Amino acid sequence: MAKAISHCPLVPTPSQPSAWCGGGCKGASWRNFFGVWQEGGAPFSSARVPLSSARRKGPHSASSYHTGALGLVLGHPFDTVKVRLQTQTTYRGIIDCMVKTYRHESLLGFFKGMSFPIASIAVVNSILFGVYSNTLLALTATSHQERRAQPPSYRHVFIAGCTGGFVQVYCLAPFDLIKVRLQNQTESRARPGSPPPRYRGPVHCAASICQEEGPRGLFRGAWALTLRDTPTLGIYFVTYEWLCRQSAPDGQNPSSATVLVAGGFAGITSWAVATPLDVIKSRMQMAGPKHRVYRGVLDCMARSARQEGLGVFFRGLTINSARAFPVNAVTFLSYEHLLRWWG
Ligand SMILES: CN(C)C(=N)NCCC[C@H](N)C(=O)O
């Protein structure tokens, strides 16, 4: 059941025992990582993510993670085409890339590098949404449950989104790097006699990078990723909040249809702004000791623009927008449902 909330995330008050009390505080109140007060049971039994106010309980939880993962699976072929367009110069456009990938690598080619994003999505999104929610809580002193009745300012939503974006980068960076390296392997596994790919899978990829470049190699491109995600996740949450408030201005919970549309457009808007740095991030991730190396983000930008024109910064924009709508619609719907079930 929802309760009044203290200002400081995860800090106990005299009447509200510590969230860190493990299974020993059965029957007591505690607040989960996302700032929702709970009564009884063991805290932190699993990660839950709130976004907007939630009071109803529902049977949605079982499928929430699966729908998020399903969105990722459906969006992955688009992501592979985007990454290839951004980092390789052999394709004339989306269709050309799709046709060549299909002819050479079959349908499986579109799903390369998918396992680590699937394995990590719950953790990465939990950090993102959890830090967002707790930052908002610290800034506004309004609990998640009260947020529809007393909506936070867009400035606070933006700051909280930027903070979430900044923090999640350090979990996302290695998984994203491995994904990009595997997506760029164009060798066909199905064809006998074709050369073996450099990396045999995600674990081999991680091990090879550590061996060849040291553990820091796993964070190649992390600075570009930070510059990409910090402001754009602020934009992501502001767009979502703004669209929800347009359709439910009187402090009510948004309907599922609203959440889907607002989440989808939040994805498109944030990715449209993120695309230039997404191109630079992907190129820097591909640059290893054996490939051309950039001296930094600015060097990568300057060299890419000089060699390929300013259009390079918008590579993958169309396909990424097509992908962003369903993936983020499902992401927000999953988390709203998860929260309502928990709240
Ligand atoms: C513009 N950016 C970086 C974002 N909006 N990021 C958050 C959404 C991430 C989601 N899993 C996706 O892949 O679209």
Coordinates of C-alpha atoms and ligand atoms in Angstrom, one line a residue:
M1 CA 0.0 0.0 0.0
A2 CA 1.3 3.5 -0.8
K3 CA 2.4 5.7 2.1
A4 CA 3.6 9.2 2.7
I5 CA 7.3 9.4 1.8
S6 CA 10.4 11.0 3.2
H7 CA 12.7 13.1 1.0
C8 CA 15.8 11.0 0.9
P9 CA 15.7 7.9 -1.2
L10 CA 16.5 4.6 0.6
V11 CA 17.1 6.3 3.9
P12 CA 14.9 5.1 6.8
T13 CA 12.9 7.4 9.0
P14 CA 12.1 6.6 12.6
S15 CA 8.6 5.4 11.6
Q16 CA 9.8 3.7 8.4
P17 CA 12.4 1.1 8.9
S18 CA 15.4 0.8 6.6
A19 CA 14.9 -0.4 3.0
W20 CA 18.1 -2.5 3.6
C21 CA 16.7 -4.6 6.4
G22 CA 16.5 -7.7 4.3
G23 CA 13.9 -10.3 5.1
G24 CA 13.9 -9.4 8.8
C25 CA 11.4 -6.6 8.5
K26 CA 8.3 -8.6 7.5
G27 CA 5.2 -6.6 8.2
A28 CA 7.1 -3.3 8.2
S29 CA 7.1 -0.5 5.7
W30 CA 10.0 0.0 3.3
R31 CA 10.6 1.8 0.1
N32 CA 11.8 0.0 -3.0
F33 CA 14.6 1.2 -5.3
F34 CA 12.1 3.2 -7.3
G35 CA 10.7 5.1 -4.4
V36 CA 7.4 3.3 -3.9
W37 CA 6.5 2.6 -0.2
Q38 CA 5.7 -1.0 0.5
E39 CA 4.3 -2.8 3.5
G40 CA 5.7 -6.1 4.7
G41 CA 7.7 -8.8 2.8
A42 CA 11.3 -8.6 1.8
P43 CA 12.5 -5.5 0.1
F44 CA 14.6 -5.8 -3.1
S45 CA 13.2 -9.2 -3.9
S46 CA 13.3 -8.0 -7.5
A47 CA 13.6 -4.7 -9.4
R48 CA 10.4 -2.8 -10.1
V49 CA 10.1 0.5 -12.0
P50 CA 7.5 3.2 -11.5
L51 CA 6.9 6.1 -13.8
S52 CA 3.6 7.7 -13.1
S53 CA 1.2 7.5 -10.2
A54 CA -0.1 4.0 -9.5
R55 CA -2.8 2.8 -7.1
R56 CA -4.4 -0.2 -8.8
K57 CA -3.2 -3.7 -8.6
G58 CA -3.4 -5.9 -11.6
P59 CA -2.3 -9.2 -13.0
H60 CA 0.2 -7.7 -15.5
S61 CA 3.5 -8.3 -13.8
A62 CA 4.3 -11.7 -15.2
S63 CA 4.4 -10.4 -18.8
S64 CA 6.0 -7.0 -18.2
Y65 CA 9.6 -8.1 -18.5
H66 CA 8.6 -10.3 -21.5
T67 CA 6.9 -7.6 -23.4
G68 CA 10.0 -5.3 -22.8
A69 CA 12.2 -8.1 -24.1
L70 CA 9.8 -8.8 -27.0
G71 CA 10.0 -5.2 -28.1
L72 CA 13.8 -5.5 -28.1
V73 CA 13.7 -8.7 -30.1
L74 CA 11.3 -7.1 -32.7
G75 CA 13.4 -3.9 -32.8
H76 CA 16.8 -5.7 -33.1
P77 CA 16.8 -6.3 -36.9
F78 CA 16.2 -2.5 -37.4
D79 CA 19.0 -1.8 -34.9
T80 CA 21.4 -4.1 -36.9
V81 CA 20.6 -2.2 -40.1
K82 CA 21.1 1.1 -38.4
V83 CA 24.5 0.1 -36.9
R84 CA 25.7 -1.2 -40.2
L85 CA 24.6 2.0 -42.1
Q86 CA 26.4 4.1 -39.4
T87 CA 29.7 2.3 -39.4
Q88 CA 30.2 0.8 -42.9
T89 CA 30.4 2.6 -46.2
T90 CA 29.4 -0.3 -48.4
Y91 CA 25.7 0.2 -48.3
R92 CA 23.7 2.6 -50.5
G93 CA 20.8 2.8 -48.1
I94 CA 18.3 0.9 -45.9
I95 CA 17.0 -1.4 -48.6
D96 CA 20.4 -2.2 -50.0
C97 CA 21.7 -3.1 -46.5
M98 CA 18.6 -5.3 -45.8
V99 CA 18.9 -7.1 -49.1
K100 CA 22.7 -7.7 -48.8
T101 CA 22.4 -8.8 -45.2
Y102 CA 19.6 -11.2 -46.1
R103 CA 21.3 -12.7 -49.2
H104 CA 24.6 -13.1 -47.5
E105 CA 23.7 -14.0 -43.9
S106 CA 20.0 -15.1 -44.1
L107 CA 17.5 -13.8 -41.5
L108 CA 19.9 -14.7 -38.7
G109 CA 22.2 -11.9 -39.9
F110 CA 19.6 -9.4 -38.6
F111 CA 19.7 -10.9 -35.1
K112 CA 23.5 -10.9 -34.5
G113 CA 24.5 -9.5 -31.2
M114 CA 21.0 -9.7 -29.6
S115 CA 21.7 -11.9 -26.6
F116 CA 23.6 -9.4 -24.4
P117 CA 21.0 -6.7 -24.9
I118 CA 18.3 -9.2 -23.9
A119 CA 20.2 -10.3 -20.9
S120 CA 21.0 -6.8 -19.7
I121 CA 17.8 -4.9 -20.6
A122 CA 16.2 -5.5 -17.2
V123 CA 19.3 -4.2 -15.3
V124 CA 19.9 -1.2 -17.6
N125 CA 16.3 -0.1 -17.5
S126 CA 16.1 -0.7 -13.8
I127 CA 19.0 1.6 -13.3
L128 CA 17.7 4.2 -15.7
F129 CA 14.1 4.3 -14.3
G130 CA 15.2 3.8 -10.7
V131 CA 17.7 6.7 -10.8
Y132 CA 15.2 8.8 -12.7
S133 CA 12.5 8.2 -10.1
N134 CA 14.7 8.7 -7.1
T135 CA 16.2 11.9 -8.5
L136 CA 12.7 13.2 -9.0
L137 CA 11.8 12.2 -5.5
A138 CA 14.8 14.0 -4.1
L139 CA 14.1 17.1 -6.2
T140 CA 10.4 17.4 -5.6
A141 CA 9.8 15.6 -2.3
T142 CA 6.7 14.1 -4.0
S143 CA 6.3 10.4 -3.9
H144 CA 5.7 8.5 -7.1
Q145 CA 2.2 7.8 -6.0
E146 CA 1.5 11.5 -5.6
R147 CA 3.0 12.6 -8.9
R148 CA -0.1 12.8 -11.0
A149 CA -1.9 15.0 -8.5
Q150 CA 1.1 17.2 -7.9
P151 CA 3.0 17.0 -11.2
P152 CA 6.7 17.9 -11.0
S153 CA 8.0 20.7 -13.2
Y154 CA 9.5 19.9 -16.6
R155 CA 12.8 21.3 -15.4
H156 CA 12.9 18.7 -12.6
V157 CA 11.8 15.9 -15.0
F158 CA 14.6 16.9 -17.4
I159 CA 17.2 16.9 -14.6
A160 CA 16.1 13.6 -13.3
G161 CA 16.1 12.1 -16.8
C162 CA 19.6 13.4 -17.5
T163 CA 20.8 11.9 -14.2
G164 CA 19.3 8.5 -15.1
G165 CA 20.8 8.7 -18.5
F166 CA 24.2 9.6 -17.1
V167 CA 24.3 6.8 -14.5
Q168 CA 23.0 4.0 -16.8
V169 CA 25.8 4.6 -19.3
Y170 CA 28.3 2.8 -17.1
C171 CA 26.3 -0.3 -17.1
L172 CA 25.1 0.0 -20.7
A173 CA 28.6 0.8 -22.3
P174 CA 30.2 -2.7 -22.3
F175 CA 27.0 -4.5 -23.4
D176 CA 26.4 -1.9 -26.2
L177 CA 30.0 -2.2 -27.4
I178 CA 29.7 -6.0 -27.7
K179 CA 26.4 -5.7 -29.5
V180 CA 27.8 -3.3 -32.0
R181 CA 30.9 -5.4 -32.7
L182 CA 28.8 -8.5 -33.2
Q183 CA 26.3 -6.7 -35.4
N184 CA 29.1 -5.6 -37.7
Q185 CA 30.3 -9.1 -38.4
T186 CA 29.1 -9.8 -41.9
E187 CA 30.5 -13.3 -42.2
S188 CA 27.9 -15.9 -43.0
R189 CA 27.7 -18.8 -40.5
A190 CA 25.5 -20.8 -42.8
R191 CA 27.8 -20.9 -45.8
P192 CA 30.4 -23.7 -45.7
G193 CA 33.9 -22.5 -46.5
S194 CA 33.3 -18.8 -45.6
P195 CA 35.9 -17.3 -43.3
P196 CA 35.1 -17.6 -39.5
P197 CA 34.0 -14.4 -37.8
R198 CA 36.4 -12.7 -35.5
Y199 CA 34.2 -13.1 -32.5
R200 CA 32.5 -16.5 -31.8
G201 CA 29.8 -15.0 -29.6
P202 CA 29.3 -12.3 -26.9
V203 CA 31.4 -14.0 -24.2
H204 CA 34.3 -14.6 -26.7
C205 CA 33.9 -11.0 -27.8
A206 CA 34.2 -9.7 -24.3
A207 CA 37.2 -12.0 -23.5
S208 CA 39.0 -11.0 -26.7
I209 CA 38.5 -7.3 -26.1
C210 CA 39.8 -7.7 -22.5
Q211 CA 42.8 -9.6 -23.8
E212 CA 43.7 -7.4 -26.7
E213 CA 42.7 -4.0 -25.3
G214 CA 42.5 -4.5 -21.6
P215 CA 39.3 -4.1 -19.5
R216 CA 39.2 -0.4 -20.5
G217 CA 38.6 -1.6 -24.1
L218 CA 35.1 -2.6 -23.0
F219 CA 34.4 1.1 -22.4
R220 CA 35.5 2.3 -25.8
G221 CA 33.0 5.0 -27.0
A222 CA 31.6 5.4 -23.5
W223 CA 32.3 9.1 -23.5
A224 CA 30.3 9.5 -26.7
L225 CA 27.6 7.4 -25.2
T226 CA 27.5 9.7 -22.1
L227 CA 27.2 12.7 -24.4
R228 CA 24.5 11.0 -26.3
D229 CA 22.4 9.7 -23.4
T230 CA 22.7 12.4 -20.7
P231 CA 20.7 15.1 -22.5
T232 CA 18.5 12.8 -24.7
L233 CA 17.1 10.9 -21.7
G234 CA 16.1 14.2 -20.2
I235 CA 14.3 14.9 -23.5
Y236 CA 12.9 11.3 -23.4
F237 CA 11.2 11.7 -20.0
V238 CA 10.0 15.3 -20.7
T239 CA 8.4 14.3 -23.9
Y240 CA 6.7 11.3 -22.2
E241 CA 5.4 13.4 -19.3
W242 CA 4.2 16.2 -21.6
L243 CA 2.3 13.9 -23.9
C244 CA 0.7 12.1 -20.9
R245 CA -0.3 15.4 -19.3
Q246 CA -1.9 16.6 -22.6
S247 CA -4.3 13.6 -22.6
A248 CA -4.9 13.4 -18.9
P249 CA -4.6 17.0 -17.6
D250 CA -6.7 16.5 -14.5
G251 CA -4.2 14.4 -12.6
Q252 CA -5.6 11.0 -13.6
N253 CA -3.5 8.1 -14.7
P254 CA -2.9 8.0 -18.4
S255 CA -4.7 5.2 -20.3
S256 CA -2.7 2.3 -21.9
A257 CA -3.3 3.8 -25.3
T258 CA -1.9 7.2 -24.1
V259 CA 1.1 5.4 -22.5
L260 CA 1.8 3.6 -25.8
V261 CA 1.6 6.7 -27.9
A262 CA 3.5 8.9 -25.4
G263 CA 6.2 6.3 -25.0
G264 CA 6.5 5.8 -28.8
F265 CA 6.9 9.5 -29.5
A266 CA 9.3 9.9 -26.5
G267 CA 11.4 7.3 -28.2
I268 CA 11.3 8.9 -31.6
T269 CA 12.0 12.4 -30.3
S270 CA 14.9 11.4 -28.1
W271 CA 16.5 9.2 -30.8
A272 CA 16.1 12.0 -33.4
V273 CA 18.2 14.2 -31.2
A274 CA 20.6 11.4 -30.3
T275 CA 21.4 10.3 -33.8
P276 CA 24.5 12.4 -34.5
L277 CA 26.2 11.3 -31.4
D278 CA 24.9 7.7 -31.9
V279 CA 26.8 7.7 -35.2
I280 CA 30.0 8.9 -33.5
K281 CA 29.5 6.4 -30.6
S282 CA 29.2 3.4 -33.0
R283 CA 32.2 4.5 -35.0
M284 CA 34.4 4.9 -31.9
Q285 CA 33.2 1.5 -30.6
M286 CA 34.3 -0.2 -33.8
A287 CA 37.7 1.5 -33.7
G288 CA 40.0 -0.9 -32.0
P289 CA 43.8 -1.5 -32.1
K290 CA 43.4 -3.2 -35.5
H291 CA 41.1 -0.5 -37.0
R292 CA 41.5 3.2 -37.5
V293 CA 41.6 4.9 -34.2
Y294 CA 40.1 8.3 -33.5
R295 CA 41.8 10.7 -31.1
G296 CA 38.5 11.5 -29.4
V297 CA 34.9 12.4 -30.0
L298 CA 35.7 15.7 -31.8
D299 CA 38.3 14.0 -34.0
C300 CA 35.8 11.3 -35.0
M301 CA 33.2 14.0 -35.8
A302 CA 35.6 16.1 -37.9
R303 CA 37.0 13.1 -39.8
S304 CA 33.6 11.6 -40.5
A305 CA 32.2 15.0 -41.7
R306 CA 35.3 15.7 -43.8
Q307 CA 35.2 12.3 -45.5
E308 CA 31.5 11.7 -45.9
G309 CA 29.8 15.2 -45.6
L310 CA 27.4 16.4 -42.9
G311 CA 24.8 13.8 -43.9
V312 CA 26.8 11.3 -42.0
F313 CA 25.4 12.6 -38.7
F314 CA 21.9 11.5 -39.8
R315 CA 22.7 8.0 -40.9
G316 CA 20.2 5.5 -39.5
L317 CA 17.7 8.2 -38.5
T318 CA 14.8 6.8 -40.5
I319 CA 15.2 3.2 -39.5
N320 CA 15.9 4.1 -35.9
S321 CA 12.7 6.2 -35.7
A322 CA 10.8 3.2 -37.1
R323 CA 12.3 1.1 -34.4
A324 CA 12.0 3.6 -31.6
F325 CA 8.2 3.9 -31.7
P326 CA 7.3 0.2 -30.9
V327 CA 10.3 -0.5 -28.6
N328 CA 9.6 2.5 -26.4
A329 CA 5.9 2.3 -26.5
V330 CA 6.2 -1.2 -25.1
T331 CA 8.9 -0.2 -22.6
F332 CA 6.7 2.5 -21.0
L333 CA 3.6 0.3 -21.0
S334 CA 5.5 -2.5 -19.3
Y335 CA 6.8 -0.3 -16.6
E336 CA 3.6 1.5 -16.0
H337 CA 1.9 -1.9 -15.7
L338 CA 4.6 -3.3 -13.5
L339 CA 4.3 -0.3 -11.2
R340 CA 0.6 -0.5 -11.0
W341 CA 0.9 -4.1 -10.0
W342 CA 3.4 -3.3 -7.3
G343 CA 2.0 0.1 -6.2
Ligands
LIG1 C1 17.8 8.4 -27.1 N1 18.0 7.3 -26.2 C2 19.4 7.0 -25.9 C3 17.0 6.7 -25.5 N2 15.8 7.1 -25.7 N3 17.3 5.8 -24.7 C4 16.2 5.2 -23.8 C5 15.5 4.2 -24.6 C6 16.2 2.9 -24.8 C7 15.4 1.9 -25.5 N4 15.8 0.6 -24.9 C8 15.7 1.9 -26.9 O1 16.6 1.2 -27.3 O2 15.1 2.7 -27.7

